[in-house]
Amino acid sequence: MNHFDYIDQQILLQIREDARKPFSQIAENLKISNSLVHQRIKKLTKKGVIRKAEFVVDEKHIGFNTKSYVGIRLREARYAEQVVEGLKKIPEILECNYVSGHYAIFILIFAIDNHHLRKILYEQVHQIDGVAGTDSFICFDTNFRRPVSLNSLGKNKTYD
């Protein structure tokens, strides 16, 4: 069971702002010791709260101008894992989720343009055994994107 106190919350806010921020700067900003920052980040990493630090690449700046969410219908539920394994092999698919409702799987695809998206869908996704069909939802623009709120952490709540 993970318990987040004020210090954990503030450290998470600092590294979420900039994962490259030196621990010494975090310690200075929070007016705590450098060793406490190291201990807390080590604890949060060990518990799986922090998985990795990464750079965020703007897809449009490297030529991927079409963003699409795609709902996938399966021929039968038993094909789910097999379809997911096939989807993992397509590098333009950045996210894959099991969902409830009309679709069994929802994916996020970044393509160079609409023609490239069509090729991905028709020549790769639809060729995976178990895929019954897809519906695409083109994303015109992302209005905002944010990580999960940390505001309620540390207020006498515990999380598994």
mmCIF file of C-alpha atoms in Angstrom:
data_model
loop_
_atom_site.group_PDB
_atom_site.id
_atom_site.type_symbol
_atom_site.label_atom_id
_atom_site.label_comp_id
_atom_site.label_asym_id
_atom_site.label_seq_id
_atom_site.Cartn_x
_atom_site.Cartn_y
_atom_site.Cartn_z
ATOM 1 C CA MET A 1 0.000 0.000 0.000
ATOM 2 C CA ASN A 2 1.433 3.392 -0.993
ATOM 3 C CA HIS A 3 1.038 6.376 1.268
ATOM 4 C CA PHE A 4 1.931 9.774 -0.122
ATOM 5 C CA ASP A 5 2.753 12.586 2.209
ATOM 6 C CA TYR A 6 3.314 16.246 1.393
ATOM 7 C CA ILE A 7 7.025 15.712 0.623
ATOM 8 C CA ASP A 8 6.289 12.855 -1.823
ATOM 9 C CA GLN A 9 3.646 14.962 -3.530
ATOM 10 C CA GLN A 10 5.946 17.964 -3.877
ATOM 11 C CA ILE A 11 8.813 15.840 -5.208
ATOM 12 C CA LEU A 12 6.470 14.274 -7.786
ATOM 13 C CA LEU A 13 5.281 17.725 -8.847
ATOM 14 C CA GLN A 14 8.894 18.894 -9.249
ATOM 15 C CA ILE A 15 10.058 15.929 -11.353
ATOM 16 C CA ARG A 16 6.879 15.936 -13.413
ATOM 17 C CA GLU A 17 7.626 19.545 -14.336
ATOM 18 C CA ASP A 18 11.138 18.566 -15.471
ATOM 19 C CA ALA A 19 12.416 15.007 -15.065
ATOM 20 C CA ARG A 20 15.979 16.244 -15.653
ATOM 21 C CA LYS A 21 15.882 18.608 -12.684
ATOM 22 C CA PRO A 22 18.816 17.839 -10.380
ATOM 23 C CA PHE A 23 17.929 16.362 -7.000
ATOM 24 C CA SER A 24 19.914 19.179 -5.375
ATOM 25 C CA GLN A 25 17.656 21.752 -7.031
ATOM 26 C CA ILE A 26 14.531 19.867 -5.891
ATOM 27 C CA ALA A 27 15.944 19.793 -2.354
ATOM 28 C CA GLU A 28 16.661 23.513 -2.482
ATOM 29 C CA ASN A 29 13.194 24.330 -3.868
ATOM 30 C CA LEU A 30 11.494 22.270 -1.156
ATOM 31 C CA LYS A 31 13.931 23.298 1.605
ATOM 32 C CA ILE A 32 14.777 19.684 2.441
ATOM 33 C CA SER A 33 18.024 17.729 2.316
ATOM 34 C CA ASN A 34 19.424 16.301 -0.887
ATOM 35 C CA SER A 35 19.615 12.855 0.732
ATOM 36 C CA LEU A 36 15.893 12.991 1.603
ATOM 37 C CA VAL A 37 15.072 13.671 -2.048
ATOM 38 C CA HIS A 38 17.243 10.690 -3.080
ATOM 39 C CA GLN A 39 15.571 8.433 -0.487
ATOM 40 C CA ARG A 40 12.053 9.466 -1.475
ATOM 41 C CA ILE A 41 12.657 9.091 -5.221
ATOM 42 C CA LYS A 42 14.244 5.684 -4.609
ATOM 43 C CA LYS A 43 11.181 4.659 -2.532
ATOM 44 C CA LEU A 44 8.735 5.944 -5.158
ATOM 45 C CA THR A 45 10.647 4.139 -7.900
ATOM 46 C CA LYS A 46 10.788 0.881 -5.924
ATOM 47 C CA LYS A 47 7.010 1.047 -5.352
ATOM 48 C CA GLY A 48 6.420 1.595 -9.074
ATOM 49 C CA VAL A 49 5.028 5.118 -8.711
ATOM 50 C CA ILE A 50 7.896 6.440 -10.830
ATOM 51 C CA ARG A 51 8.605 4.158 -13.759
ATOM 52 C CA LYS A 52 10.957 6.160 -15.929
ATOM 53 C CA ALA A 53 11.991 9.630 -16.979
ATOM 54 C CA GLU A 54 11.606 10.385 -20.640
ATOM 55 C CA PHE A 55 11.713 13.166 -23.182
ATOM 56 C CA VAL A 56 8.428 14.095 -24.822
ATOM 57 C CA VAL A 57 8.763 14.380 -28.595
ATOM 58 C CA ASP A 58 6.249 16.500 -30.504
ATOM 59 C CA GLU A 59 4.997 14.131 -33.199
ATOM 60 C CA LYS A 60 4.065 16.920 -35.630
ATOM 61 C CA HIS A 61 7.576 18.364 -35.498
ATOM 62 C CA ILE A 62 9.005 15.082 -36.775
ATOM 63 C CA GLY A 63 6.475 14.665 -39.575
ATOM 64 C CA PHE A 64 3.588 12.715 -38.054
ATOM 65 C CA ASN A 65 0.689 15.000 -38.951
ATOM 66 C CA THR A 66 -2.240 12.586 -38.595
ATOM 67 C CA LYS A 67 -3.328 11.511 -35.141
ATOM 68 C CA SER A 68 -6.152 8.989 -34.963
ATOM 69 C CA TYR A 69 -7.930 7.040 -32.293
ATOM 70 C CA VAL A 70 -9.145 3.726 -33.662
ATOM 71 C CA GLY A 71 -11.760 1.438 -32.176
ATOM 72 C CA ILE A 72 -11.235 -2.232 -33.026
ATOM 73 C CA ARG A 73 -14.010 -4.809 -33.099
ATOM 74 C CA LEU A 74 -13.011 -8.447 -32.689
ATOM 75 C CA ARG A 75 -14.492 -11.472 -34.441
ATOM 76 C CA GLU A 76 -14.654 -13.131 -31.025
ATOM 77 C CA ALA A 77 -13.384 -12.179 -27.562
ATOM 78 C CA ARG A 78 -10.908 -15.073 -27.601
ATOM 79 C CA TYR A 79 -8.831 -13.191 -30.211
ATOM 80 C CA ALA A 80 -8.070 -10.250 -27.895
ATOM 81 C CA GLU A 81 -4.563 -11.215 -26.780
ATOM 82 C CA GLN A 82 -3.576 -12.394 -30.256
ATOM 83 C CA VAL A 83 -4.734 -9.081 -31.754
ATOM 84 C CA VAL A 84 -2.839 -7.083 -29.133
ATOM 85 C CA GLU A 85 0.336 -9.043 -29.911
ATOM 86 C CA GLY A 86 -0.115 -8.178 -33.592
ATOM 87 C CA LEU A 87 -0.705 -4.519 -32.787
ATOM 88 C CA LYS A 88 2.532 -4.379 -30.774
ATOM 89 C CA LYS A 89 4.436 -5.026 -34.010
ATOM 90 C CA ILE A 90 3.145 -1.825 -35.658
ATOM 91 C CA PRO A 91 5.437 1.044 -34.598
ATOM 92 C CA GLU A 92 2.946 3.801 -35.453
ATOM 93 C CA ILE A 93 0.598 2.502 -32.734
ATOM 94 C CA LEU A 94 1.611 4.324 -29.575
ATOM 95 C CA GLU A 95 -1.120 3.185 -27.208
ATOM 96 C CA CYS A 96 -3.413 0.171 -26.950
ATOM 97 C CA ASN A 97 -6.220 -0.273 -24.426
ATOM 98 C CA TYR A 98 -8.899 -2.845 -23.685
ATOM 99 C CA VAL A 99 -12.195 -0.962 -23.425
ATOM 100 C CA SER A 100 -15.857 -1.609 -22.740
ATOM 101 C CA GLY A 101 -18.672 -0.956 -25.158
ATOM 102 C CA HIS A 102 -18.888 -1.380 -28.909
ATOM 103 C CA TYR A 103 -15.134 -1.880 -29.319
ATOM 104 C CA ALA A 104 -12.901 -4.368 -27.558
ATOM 105 C CA ILE A 105 -9.679 -2.438 -28.138
ATOM 106 C CA PHE A 106 -8.926 1.243 -28.648
ATOM 107 C CA ILE A 107 -5.581 2.329 -30.109
ATOM 108 C CA LEU A 108 -3.779 5.588 -30.791
ATOM 109 C CA ILE A 109 -1.976 5.874 -34.127
ATOM 110 C CA PHE A 110 0.348 8.598 -35.387
ATOM 111 C CA ALA A 111 0.795 8.602 -39.170
ATOM 112 C CA ILE A 112 2.560 10.883 -41.613
ATOM 113 C CA ASP A 113 -0.702 11.708 -43.366
ATOM 114 C CA ASN A 114 -4.138 10.207 -44.078
ATOM 115 C CA HIS A 115 -2.758 7.994 -46.859
ATOM 116 C CA HIS A 116 -0.210 6.536 -44.439
ATOM 117 C CA LEU A 117 -2.995 5.972 -41.881
ATOM 118 C CA ARG A 118 -5.044 4.093 -44.491
ATOM 119 C CA LYS A 119 -2.046 1.870 -45.284
ATOM 120 C CA ILE A 120 -1.502 1.097 -41.596
ATOM 121 C CA LEU A 121 -5.144 0.164 -41.142
ATOM 122 C CA TYR A 122 -5.720 -1.802 -44.345
ATOM 123 C CA GLU A 123 -2.315 -3.436 -44.776
ATOM 124 C CA GLN A 124 -1.460 -4.132 -41.137
ATOM 125 C CA VAL A 125 -4.274 -3.811 -38.595
ATOM 126 C CA HIS A 126 -6.973 -5.453 -40.738
ATOM 127 C CA GLN A 127 -4.584 -8.295 -41.588
ATOM 128 C CA ILE A 128 -4.314 -9.394 -37.939
ATOM 129 C CA ASP A 129 -6.323 -12.568 -37.404
ATOM 130 C CA GLY A 130 -9.284 -11.803 -35.176
ATOM 131 C CA VAL A 131 -9.866 -8.188 -36.243
ATOM 132 C CA ALA A 132 -13.473 -7.870 -37.442
ATOM 133 C CA GLY A 133 -13.350 -4.154 -38.228
ATOM 134 C CA THR A 134 -12.233 -0.696 -37.194
ATOM 135 C CA ASP A 135 -13.618 2.789 -36.848
ATOM 136 C CA SER A 136 -11.207 5.731 -36.994
ATOM 137 C CA PHE A 137 -11.551 9.035 -35.226
ATOM 138 C CA ILE A 138 -9.182 11.655 -36.626
ATOM 139 C CA CYS A 139 -7.891 14.083 -34.020
ATOM 140 C CA PHE A 140 -7.761 17.593 -35.482
ATOM 141 C CA ASP A 141 -5.890 19.070 -32.544
ATOM 142 C CA THR A 142 -5.102 18.362 -28.906
ATOM 143 C CA ASN A 143 -6.531 21.147 -26.772
ATOM 144 C CA PHE A 144 -4.713 20.128 -23.625
ATOM 145 C CA ARG A 145 -2.968 17.159 -22.145
ATOM 146 C CA ARG A 146 -2.098 16.731 -18.525
ATOM 147 C CA PRO A 147 -0.968 14.077 -16.109
ATOM 148 C CA VAL A 148 -3.188 12.793 -13.326
ATOM 149 C CA SER A 149 -3.761 15.304 -10.527
ATOM 150 C CA LEU A 150 -1.648 15.026 -7.424
ATOM 151 C CA ASN A 151 -3.754 17.487 -5.417
ATOM 152 C CA SER A 152 -5.573 14.840 -3.373
ATOM 153 C CA LEU A 153 -2.430 12.897 -2.472
ATOM 154 C CA GLY A 154 -1.173 13.146 1.059
ATOM 155 C CA LYS A 155 -4.582 14.015 2.547
ATOM 156 C CA ASN A 156 -4.902 10.937 4.759
ATOM 157 C CA LYS A 157 -5.558 8.724 1.752
ATOM 158 C CA THR A 158 -3.849 5.471 0.968
ATOM 159 C CA TYR A 159 -3.598 3.870 -2.445
ATOM 160 C CA ASP A 160 -2.801 0.337 -3.556
#
